[in-house]
PDB file of C-alpha atoms in Angstrom:
ATOM      1  CA  MET A  17      63.629  10.400   0.599  1.00 70.00           C
ATOM      2  CA  LEU A  18      65.982   8.308   3.028  1.00 78.00           C
ATOM      3  CA  VAL A  19      66.276   9.079   6.836  1.00 83.00           C
ATOM      4  CA  ASP A  20      69.908   7.837   7.976  1.00 79.00           C
ATOM      5  CA  THR A  21      70.940   8.112  11.591  1.00 78.00           C
ATOM      6  CA  GLY A  22      74.143   6.895  10.698  1.00 78.00           C
ATOM      7  CA  ALA A  23      74.972   9.755   7.697  1.00 83.00           C
ATOM      8  CA  ASN A  24      76.676  12.440   9.384  1.00 86.00           C
ATOM      9  CA  VAL A  25      75.496  14.650   6.687  1.00 87.00           C
ATOM     10  CA  THR A  26      72.458  14.897   4.278  1.00 90.00           C
ATOM     11  CA  LEU A  27      72.939  14.202   0.722  1.00 88.00           C
ATOM     12  CA  VAL A  28      71.003  15.021  -2.801  1.00 87.00           C
ATOM     13  CA  ARG A  29      71.499  13.324  -5.565  1.00 86.00           C
ATOM     14  CA  THR A  30      73.161  15.352  -8.463  1.00 84.00           C
ATOM     15  CA  ASP A  31      70.611  15.005 -11.235  1.00 83.00           C
ATOM     16  CA  LEU A  32      68.334  16.250  -8.771  1.00 82.00           C
ATOM     17  CA  ALA A  33      70.448  19.052  -7.508  1.00 82.00           C
ATOM     18  CA  GLN A  34      70.624  20.405 -11.152  1.00 78.00           C
ATOM     19  CA  LYS A  35      67.080  20.854 -11.311  1.00 76.00           C
ATOM     20  CA  LEU A  36      67.000  22.738  -7.832  1.00 71.00           C
ATOM     21  CA  LYS A  37      66.496  26.174  -7.785  1.00 60.00           C
ATOM     22  CA  GLY A  38      69.349  26.978  -5.409  1.00 61.00           C
ATOM     23  CA  ASN A  39      73.316  28.600  -4.609  1.00 65.00           C
ATOM     24  CA  PHE A  40      75.054  25.525  -5.854  1.00 67.00           C
ATOM     25  CA  ILE A  41      78.505  26.108  -4.015  1.00 67.00           C
ATOM     26  CA  TYR A  42      81.665  24.230  -5.638  1.00 63.00           C
ATOM     27  CA  THR A  43      83.361  21.582  -3.906  1.00 61.00           C
ATOM     28  CA  ALA A  44      87.294  20.213  -4.730  1.00 55.00           C
ATOM     29  CA  PRO A  45      87.002  17.287  -6.673  1.00 57.00           C
ATOM     30  CA  ASN A  46      89.427  15.825  -4.227  1.00 59.00           C
ATOM     31  CA  ILE A  47      86.569  15.387  -1.584  1.00 64.00           C
ATOM     32  CA  SER A  48      84.422  12.120  -1.183  1.00 65.00           C
ATOM     33  CA  LEU A  49      82.344  10.504   1.355  1.00 73.00           C
ATOM     34  CA  LYS A  50      82.381   6.448   2.558  1.00 70.00           C
ATOM     35  CA  THR A  51      79.168   4.916   2.333  1.00 63.00           C
ATOM     36  CA  ALA A  52      77.630   2.293   4.769  1.00 59.00           C
ATOM     37  CA  THR A  53      78.529  -0.393   1.991  1.00 56.00           C
ATOM     38  CA  GLY A  54      82.504   1.032   2.304  1.00 61.00           C
ATOM     39  CA  GLU A  55      82.422   2.231  -1.091  1.00 63.00           C
ATOM     40  CA  LYS A  56      82.957   5.762  -1.791  1.00 72.00           C
ATOM     41  CA  ALA A  57      81.031   8.523  -3.355  1.00 73.00           C
ATOM     42  CA  GLU A  58      82.420  11.772  -5.227  1.00 78.00           C
ATOM     43  CA  ILE A  59      80.980  15.158  -3.724  1.00 83.00           C
ATOM     44  CA  HIS A  60      80.495  17.622  -6.149  1.00 83.00           C
ATOM     45  CA  GLY A  61      79.485  20.625  -3.906  1.00 83.00           C
ATOM     46  CA  LYS A  62      77.053  22.061  -1.550  1.00 86.00           C
ATOM     47  CA  LEU A  63      73.445  23.414  -2.390  1.00 85.00           C
ATOM     48  CA  ASP A  64      71.207  25.419  -0.087  1.00 85.00           C
ATOM     49  CA  ALA A  65      67.852  24.164  -0.373  1.00 85.00           C
ATOM     50  CA  ALA A  66      64.491  23.781   1.705  1.00 85.00           C
ATOM     51  CA  ILE A  67      63.543  20.520   2.415  1.00 86.00           C
ATOM     52  CA  GLU A  68      59.883  20.024   2.945  1.00 83.00           C
ATOM     53  CA  CYS A  69      58.940  17.516   6.122  1.00 82.00           C
ATOM     54  CA  GLY A  70      55.201  17.236   6.980  1.00 75.00           C
ATOM     55  CA  SER A  71      53.876  20.404   6.865  1.00 77.00           C
ATOM     56  CA  ARG A  72      56.942  22.294   7.146  1.00 84.00           C
ATOM     57  CA  LYS A  73      59.927  23.469   5.094  1.00 87.00           C
ATOM     58  CA  PHE A  74      63.206  23.443   6.353  1.00 89.00           C
ATOM     59  CA  GLN A  75      66.432  25.538   5.119  1.00 89.00           C
ATOM     60  CA  HIS A  76      69.608  23.504   5.003  1.00 89.00           C
ATOM     61  CA  LYS A  77      72.895  22.938   3.105  1.00 88.00           C
ATOM     62  CA  ILE A  78      72.938  19.639   1.728  1.00 89.00           C
ATOM     63  CA  TYR A  79      76.068  17.890  -0.020  1.00 88.00           C
ATOM     64  CA  VAL A  80      75.384  17.114  -3.782  1.00 88.00           C
ATOM     65  CA  ALA A  81      76.701  13.494  -4.388  1.00 85.00           C
ATOM     66  CA  ASP A  82      76.368  10.436  -6.610  1.00 82.00           C
ATOM     67  CA  ILE A  83      74.343   8.326  -4.460  1.00 82.00           C
ATOM     68  CA  THR A  84      71.188   5.942  -5.143  1.00 78.00           C
ATOM     69  CA  ASP A  85      68.466   7.446  -3.176  1.00 79.00           C
ATOM     70  CA  PRO A  86      67.084  10.696  -4.325  1.00 83.00           C
ATOM     71  CA  CYS A  87      67.750  12.535  -1.062  1.00 86.00           C
ATOM     72  CA  ILE A  88      69.323  11.394   2.502  1.00 87.00           C
ATOM     73  CA  LEU A  89      68.600  13.017   5.840  1.00 88.00           C
ATOM     74  CA  GLY A  90      71.610  12.902   8.082  1.00 88.00           C
ATOM     75  CA  LEU A  91      72.287  13.591  11.724  1.00 89.00           C
ATOM     76  CA  ASP A  92      73.427  17.168  10.663  1.00 91.00           C
ATOM     77  CA  PHE A  93      69.488  17.946   9.709  1.00 92.00           C
ATOM     78  CA  LEU A  94      68.037  15.724  12.425  1.00 91.00           C
ATOM     79  CA  GLN A  95      70.038  17.442  15.089  1.00 91.00           C
ATOM     80  CA  LYS A  96      69.905  21.010  13.763  1.00 92.00           C
ATOM     81  CA  PHE A  97      66.066  21.308  13.394  1.00 91.00           C
ATOM     82  CA  ASN A  98      65.417  18.921  16.795  1.00 90.00           C
ATOM     83  CA  PHE A  99      63.999  15.844  14.878  1.00 91.00           C
ATOM     84  CA  MET A 100      63.300  12.845  17.312  1.00 89.00           C
ATOM     85  CA  VAL A 101      63.184   9.441  15.814  1.00 87.00           C
ATOM     86  CA  ASP A 102      60.729   6.701  17.111  1.00 83.00           C
ATOM     87  CA  LEU A 103      61.133   3.578  15.478  1.00 74.00           C
ATOM     88  CA  GLU A 104      58.862   2.176  17.104  1.00 71.00           C
ATOM     89  CA  LYS A 105      55.962   4.151  15.928  1.00 72.00           C
ATOM     90  CA  ASN A 106      58.298   4.589  12.484  1.00 73.00           C
ATOM     91  CA  GLU A 107      58.024   8.137  12.592  1.00 80.00           C
ATOM     92  CA  ILE A 108      60.069  11.035  13.057  1.00 87.00           C
ATOM     93  CA  ARG A 109      58.883  14.389  15.234  1.00 86.00           C
ATOM     94  CA  THR A 110      59.937  17.842  15.620  1.00 84.00           C
ATOM     95  CA  GLY A 111      57.507  20.584  17.082  1.00 80.00           C
ATOM     96  CA  GLY A 112      54.520  18.569  17.852  1.00 77.00           C
ATOM     97  CA  GLU A 113      54.307  17.328  14.538  1.00 79.00           C
ATOM     98  CA  GLU A 114      54.876  13.296  13.732  1.00 78.00           C
ATOM     99  CA  ILE A 115      55.791  12.401  10.237  1.00 79.00           C
ATOM    100  CA  PRO A 116      55.630   8.726   9.223  1.00 74.00           C
ATOM    101  CA  LEU A 117      58.648   6.965   8.109  1.00 71.00           C
ATOM    102  CA  PHE A 118      56.957   4.954   5.883  1.00 59.00           C
ATOM    103  CA  SER A 119      54.350   6.217   3.660  1.00 50.00           C
ATOM    104  CA  ALA A 120      51.205   3.735   2.699  1.00 44.00           C
ATOM    105  CA  ARG A 121      51.323   3.514  -0.995  1.00 46.00           C
ATOM    106  CA  ALA A 122      48.153   3.919  -3.148  1.00 43.00           C
ATOM    107  CA  GLU A 123      47.803   0.214  -4.052  1.00 45.00           C
ATOM    108  CA  ASP A 124      48.409  -0.556  -0.812  1.00 45.00           C
ATOM    109  CA  SER A 125      45.107   1.506   0.115  1.00 43.00           C
ATOM    110  CA  LYS A 126      42.878  -0.039  -1.886  1.00 48.00           C
ATOM    111  CA  LEU A 127      43.604  -3.417  -0.981  1.00 55.00           C
ATOM    112  CA  CYS A 128      42.393  -3.029   2.827  1.00 80.00           C
ATOM    113  CA  SER A 129      39.003  -3.374   2.686  1.00 85.00           C
ATOM    114  CA  VAL A 130      36.460  -3.161   5.627  1.00 89.00           C
ATOM    115  CA  LEU A 131      34.026  -6.458   5.877  1.00 90.00           C
ATOM    116  CA  ALA A 132      30.887  -6.601   7.616  1.00 90.00           C
ATOM    117  CA  LYS A 133      31.044  -8.504  10.868  1.00 91.00           C
ATOM    118  CA  GLU A 134      27.755 -10.001  10.861  1.00 92.00           C
ATOM    119  CA  LYS A 135      24.930  -9.795   8.419  1.00 90.00           C
ATOM    120  CA  ILE A 136      22.355  -7.027   8.598  1.00 90.00           C
ATOM    121  CA  ILE A 137      19.567  -5.538   7.328  1.00 91.00           C
ATOM    122  CA  ILE A 138      19.400  -1.811   6.582  1.00 91.00           C
ATOM    123  CA  PRO A 139      16.014  -0.495   6.308  1.00 92.00           C
ATOM    124  CA  ALA A 140      14.494   1.500   3.475  1.00 91.00           C
ATOM    125  CA  ARG A 141      15.367   5.128   3.410  1.00 92.00           C
ATOM    126  CA  SER A 142      17.585   5.289   6.614  1.00 92.00           C
ATOM    127  CA  GLU A 143      21.127   5.036   7.968  1.00 91.00           C
ATOM    128  CA  CYS A 144      22.809   2.900  10.681  1.00 92.00           C
ATOM    129  CA  LEU A 145      26.113   1.918  11.758  1.00 91.00           C
ATOM    130  CA  ILE A 146      27.625  -1.488  10.667  1.00 92.00           C
ATOM    131  CA  GLN A 147      30.378  -3.235  12.660  1.00 93.00           C
ATOM    132  CA  GLY A 148      33.453  -4.074  10.296  1.00 92.00           C
ATOM    133  CA  VAL A 149      36.460  -5.843  10.421  1.00 91.00           C
ATOM    134  CA  PRO A 150      39.517  -4.959   8.401  1.00 88.00           C
ATOM    135  CA  GLU A 151      40.092  -7.721   5.657  1.00 82.00           C
ATOM    136  CA  ALA A 152      44.212  -6.908   6.200  1.00 73.00           C
ATOM    137  CA  SER A 153      45.602  -5.539   8.948  1.00 64.00           C
ATOM    138  CA  GLY A 154      49.282  -4.287  10.111  1.00 64.00           C
ATOM    139  CA  LYS A 155      49.387  -2.441   7.018  1.00 67.00           C
ATOM    140  CA  PHE A 156      48.570   1.310   8.801  1.00 74.00           C
ATOM    141  CA  ARG A 157      46.706   2.138  11.910  1.00 78.00           C
ATOM    142  CA  TYR A 158      44.556   5.097  11.114  1.00 81.00           C
ATOM    143  CA  ALA A 159      42.088   5.268   8.241  1.00 84.00           C
ATOM    144  CA  VAL A 160      39.541   7.134   6.665  1.00 83.00           C
ATOM    145  CA  THR A 161      36.782   5.120   5.137  1.00 85.00           C
ATOM    146  CA  ASP A 162      35.578   5.465   1.636  1.00 81.00           C
ATOM    147  CA  PHE A 163      32.559   4.185  -0.303  1.00 75.00           C
ATOM    148  CA  PRO A 164      34.388   0.956  -2.210  1.00 70.00           C
ATOM    149  CA  SER A 165      34.696   1.707  -5.842  1.00 58.00           C
ATOM    150  CA  GLN A 166      33.114  -2.297  -6.332  1.00 50.00           C
ATOM    151  CA  VAL A 167      29.786  -3.153  -4.598  1.00 49.00           C
ATOM    152  CA  SER A 168      26.988  -5.277  -4.946  1.00 47.00           C
ATOM    153  CA  GLN A 169      24.309  -2.727  -3.615  1.00 56.00           C
ATOM    154  CA  LYS A 170      23.045   0.451  -5.250  1.00 68.00           C
ATOM    155  CA  GLY A 171      21.716   3.219  -3.466  1.00 78.00           C
ATOM    156  CA  VAL A 172      23.773   2.731  -0.942  1.00 84.00           C
ATOM    157  CA  LEU A 173      26.317   5.362   0.713  1.00 87.00           C
ATOM    158  CA  VAL A 174      29.192   5.019   3.399  1.00 89.00           C
ATOM    159  CA  ALA A 175      30.070   7.913   5.202  1.00 88.00           C
ATOM    160  CA  ALA A 176      33.682   9.128   5.256  1.00 86.00           C
ATOM    161  CA  THR A 177      34.958   8.627   8.752  1.00 85.00           C
ATOM    162  CA  LEU A 178      38.609   8.556  10.848  1.00 85.00           C
ATOM    163  CA  VAL A 179      38.987   5.350  12.186  1.00 86.00           C
ATOM    164  CA  ASP A 180      41.839   3.493  14.320  1.00 84.00           C
ATOM    165  CA  LEU A 181      42.164  -0.221  12.773  1.00 84.00           C
ATOM    166  CA  LYS A 182      43.759  -1.138  15.426  1.00 82.00           C
ATOM    167  CA  LYS A 183      40.398  -1.569  17.257  1.00 85.00           C
ATOM    168  CA  GLU A 184      38.371  -4.672  17.320  1.00 84.00           C
ATOM    169  CA  ALA A 185      35.309  -3.441  15.274  1.00 89.00           C
ATOM    170  CA  ILE A 186      35.279  -0.803  13.125  1.00 89.00           C
ATOM    171  CA  PRO A 187      31.893   1.394  12.985  1.00 91.00           C
ATOM    172  CA  VAL A 188      30.900   2.152   9.151  1.00 91.00           C
ATOM    173  CA  ARG A 189      28.057   4.451   8.856  1.00 91.00           C
ATOM    174  CA  VAL A 190      25.822   2.954   5.878  1.00 90.00           C
ATOM    175  CA  LEU A 191      22.991   5.093   4.146  1.00 90.00           C
ATOM    176  CA  ASN A 192      20.134   3.369   2.138  1.00 90.00           C
ATOM    177  CA  LEU A 193      18.522   5.339  -0.566  1.00 89.00           C
ATOM    178  CA  ASP A 194      16.526   3.295  -1.797  1.00 87.00           C
ATOM    179  CA  HIS A 195      12.650   2.309  -1.150  1.00 90.00           C
ATOM    180  CA  LYS A 196      13.525  -1.302  -0.019  1.00 88.00           C
ATOM    181  CA  PRO A 197      15.998  -2.457   2.711  1.00 89.00           C
ATOM    182  CA  LYS A 198      19.176  -3.600   1.761  1.00 87.00           C
ATOM    183  CA  THR A 199      20.820  -6.761   3.223  1.00 86.00           C
ATOM    184  CA  ILE A 200      24.540  -6.363   3.569  1.00 86.00           C
ATOM    185  CA  ASP A 201      25.831 -10.543   4.195  1.00 86.00           C
ATOM    186  CA  LYS A 202      28.485 -11.308   6.900  1.00 87.00           C
ATOM    187  CA  GLY A 203      32.216 -10.592   4.987  1.00 87.00           C
ATOM    188  CA  ALA A 204      30.529  -8.501   2.436  1.00 86.00           C
ATOM    189  CA  VAL A 205      32.894  -5.745   1.139  1.00 86.00           C
ATOM    190  CA  ILE A 206      30.931  -2.391   3.038  1.00 88.00           C
ATOM    191  CA  ALA A 207      33.762   0.617   2.678  1.00 87.00           C
ATOM    192  CA  THR A 208      37.844   0.649   1.777  1.00 85.00           C
ATOM    193  CA  CYS A 209      40.234   2.365   3.908  1.00 84.00           C
ATOM    194  CA  GLU A 210      42.133   5.732   2.669  1.00 82.00           C
ATOM    195  CA  PRO A 211      45.546   5.608   5.109  1.00 81.00           C
ATOM    196  CA  VAL A 212      46.405   8.613   6.954  1.00 76.00           C
ATOM    197  CA  VAL A 213      50.130   9.216   6.741  1.00 63.00           C
ATOM    198  CA  ASP A 214      50.037  13.346   7.392  1.00 59.00           C
ATOM    199  CA  ILE A 215      49.676  13.613  11.274  1.00 58.00           C
ATOM    200  CA  VAL A 216      49.882  17.036  12.551  1.00 54.00           C
ATOM    201  CA  ALA A 217      49.419  18.087  16.541  1.00 50.00           C
ATOM    202  CA  ARG A 218      46.924  20.177  17.128  1.00 47.00           C
ATOM    203  CA  PRO A 219      47.566  23.930  17.780  1.00 47.00           C
ATOM    204  CA  GLN A 220      46.724  24.823  21.713  1.00 47.00           C
ATOM    205  CA  GLY A 221      42.774  25.525  22.190  1.00 44.00           C
ATOM    206  CA  LEU A 222      41.210  28.729  22.337  1.00 42.00           C
ATOM    207  CA  SER A 223      42.498  31.215  24.799  1.00 45.00           C
ATOM    208  CA  GLU A 224      40.400  32.361  27.246  1.00 44.00           C
ATOM    209  CA  SER A 225      42.491  35.750  27.529  1.00 44.00           C
ATOM    210  CA  LEU A 226      43.015  36.250  23.545  1.00 41.00           C
ATOM    211  CA  ARG A 227      40.773  34.444  21.287  1.00 53.00           C
ATOM    212  CA  LEU A 228      37.250  34.257  23.410  1.00 52.00           C
ATOM    213  CA  PRO A 229      37.174  37.944  23.692  1.00 51.00           C
ATOM    214  CA  SER A 230      37.727  38.898  20.109  1.00 60.00           C
ATOM    215  CA  ILE A 231      34.761  36.348  19.163  1.00 56.00           C
ATOM    216  CA  LEU A 232      32.575  37.751  21.909  1.00 53.00           C
ATOM    217  CA  GLU A 233      32.826  41.570  20.576  1.00 56.00           C
ATOM    218  CA  ASN A 234      31.514  40.442  17.162  1.00 63.00           C
ATOM    219  CA  LEU A 235      28.666  39.198  18.633  1.00 69.00           C
ATOM    220  CA  GLU A 236      26.243  42.246  18.753  1.00 72.00           C
ATOM    221  CA  GLY A 237      22.922  42.440  20.332  1.00 77.00           C
ATOM    222  CA  LEU A 238      23.857  40.409  23.304  1.00 81.00           C
ATOM    223  CA  ASN A 239      23.293  41.561  26.993  1.00 85.00           C
ATOM    224  CA  GLU A 240      25.900  40.497  29.414  1.00 83.00           C
ATOM    225  CA  GLU A 241      24.030  37.229  30.259  1.00 88.00           C
ATOM    226  CA  GLN A 242      24.029  36.204  26.837  1.00 85.00           C
ATOM    227  CA  ARG A 243      27.176  36.891  26.478  1.00 79.00           C
ATOM    228  CA  THR A 244      28.268  34.907  29.587  1.00 83.00           C
ATOM    229  CA  ALA A 245      26.361  31.967  28.476  1.00 86.00           C
ATOM    230  CA  VAL A 246      27.949  32.426  24.884  1.00 82.00           C
ATOM    231  CA  LYS A 247      31.583  32.193  26.413  1.00 78.00           C
ATOM    232  CA  GLU A 248      31.015  28.904  28.447  1.00 83.00           C
ATOM    233  CA  LEU A 249      29.613  27.373  25.359  1.00 83.00           C
ATOM    234  CA  LEU A 250      32.714  28.026  23.390  1.00 78.00           C
ATOM    235  CA  GLN A 251      34.899  27.200  26.550  1.00 77.00           C
ATOM    236  CA  GLU A 252      33.131  23.428  26.772  1.00 79.00           C
ATOM    237  CA  PHE A 253      33.246  23.155  23.234  1.00 76.00           C
ATOM    238  CA  GLN A 254      36.319  24.526  22.254  1.00 72.00           C
ATOM    239  CA  ASN A 255      38.154  21.415  20.446  1.00 68.00           C
ATOM    240  CA  LEU A 256      35.433  21.889  17.933  1.00 69.00           C
ATOM    241  CA  PHE A 257      36.567  25.037  16.645  1.00 67.00           C
ATOM    242  CA  SER A 258      39.477  25.878  14.355  1.00 66.00           C
ATOM    243  CA  THR A 259      42.426  27.634  15.873  1.00 63.00           C
ATOM    244  CA  SER A 260      44.346  28.268  12.625  1.00 62.00           C
ATOM    245  CA  ASP A 261      44.495  27.234   9.159  1.00 61.00           C
ATOM    246  CA  SER A 262      46.651  24.347   9.783  1.00 58.00           C
ATOM    247  CA  ASP A 263      44.031  22.804  11.695  1.00 60.00           C
ATOM    248  CA  VAL A 264      41.493  23.122   9.192  1.00 63.00           C
ATOM    249  CA  GLY A 265      40.053  19.660   7.778  1.00 62.00           C
ATOM    250  CA  ARG A 266      41.964  17.682  10.418  1.00 63.00           C
ATOM    251  CA  CYS A 267      40.347  15.634  13.054  1.00 61.00           C
ATOM    252  CA  ASN A 268      41.988  14.037  16.512  1.00 60.00           C
ATOM    253  CA  MET A 269      39.101  11.792  16.955  1.00 61.00           C
ATOM    254  CA  THR A 270      38.283   8.293  15.937  1.00 59.00           C
ATOM    255  CA  GLN A 271      35.212   6.534  15.772  1.00 57.00           C
TER     256      GLN A 271
END
């Protein structure tokens, strides 16, 4: 899908439109559009379709035409649903949701490894934080560390952690399951980075007037003093609790 602020209308390629389930509105054959290269493309009609951007779907009428790209999001779509285009961050935003314009490819993610910054010895049956550096930077900013597919160390596990690759050092939590110490040499691959391409704004935190009382009502067997203590605890750590189905499995804190 291509986002084109120079296109006045949203377009879908003819062969893809035929596969979509929607109400096709026929257009007279004398209507055409002018492409960025100056060529003319014939418009076959309109289609009422659901366009998925990020975690939401938007119902919109799109034009069916003979174009090269599968779909082109034009100004009509961006303005109708109040999208903001941020070229500096390579993303579009609407309703607090940030949608990357350029999705990282799977093959790119495999090329981004985390290397040990210094030589370190992991004691037997223990875990530690190893400072790492990305082998190649600039492909993406946020990533989740994962166990490398090819490692020389057996009996070593790597914790999945959300990290910011723009930081000077990347902390990687490593666990040594063996009964003998493990030596990690400087420059050794200790983790791989999977890109984070779906960034969604977290909904508002727990509401003191709405959510907390309903939670406290289910705490049977507590006196008033204990209920007050639980309420203060929930308010202090409210960012740790899920507020809706959309934030389950998501995190806004990086190591």
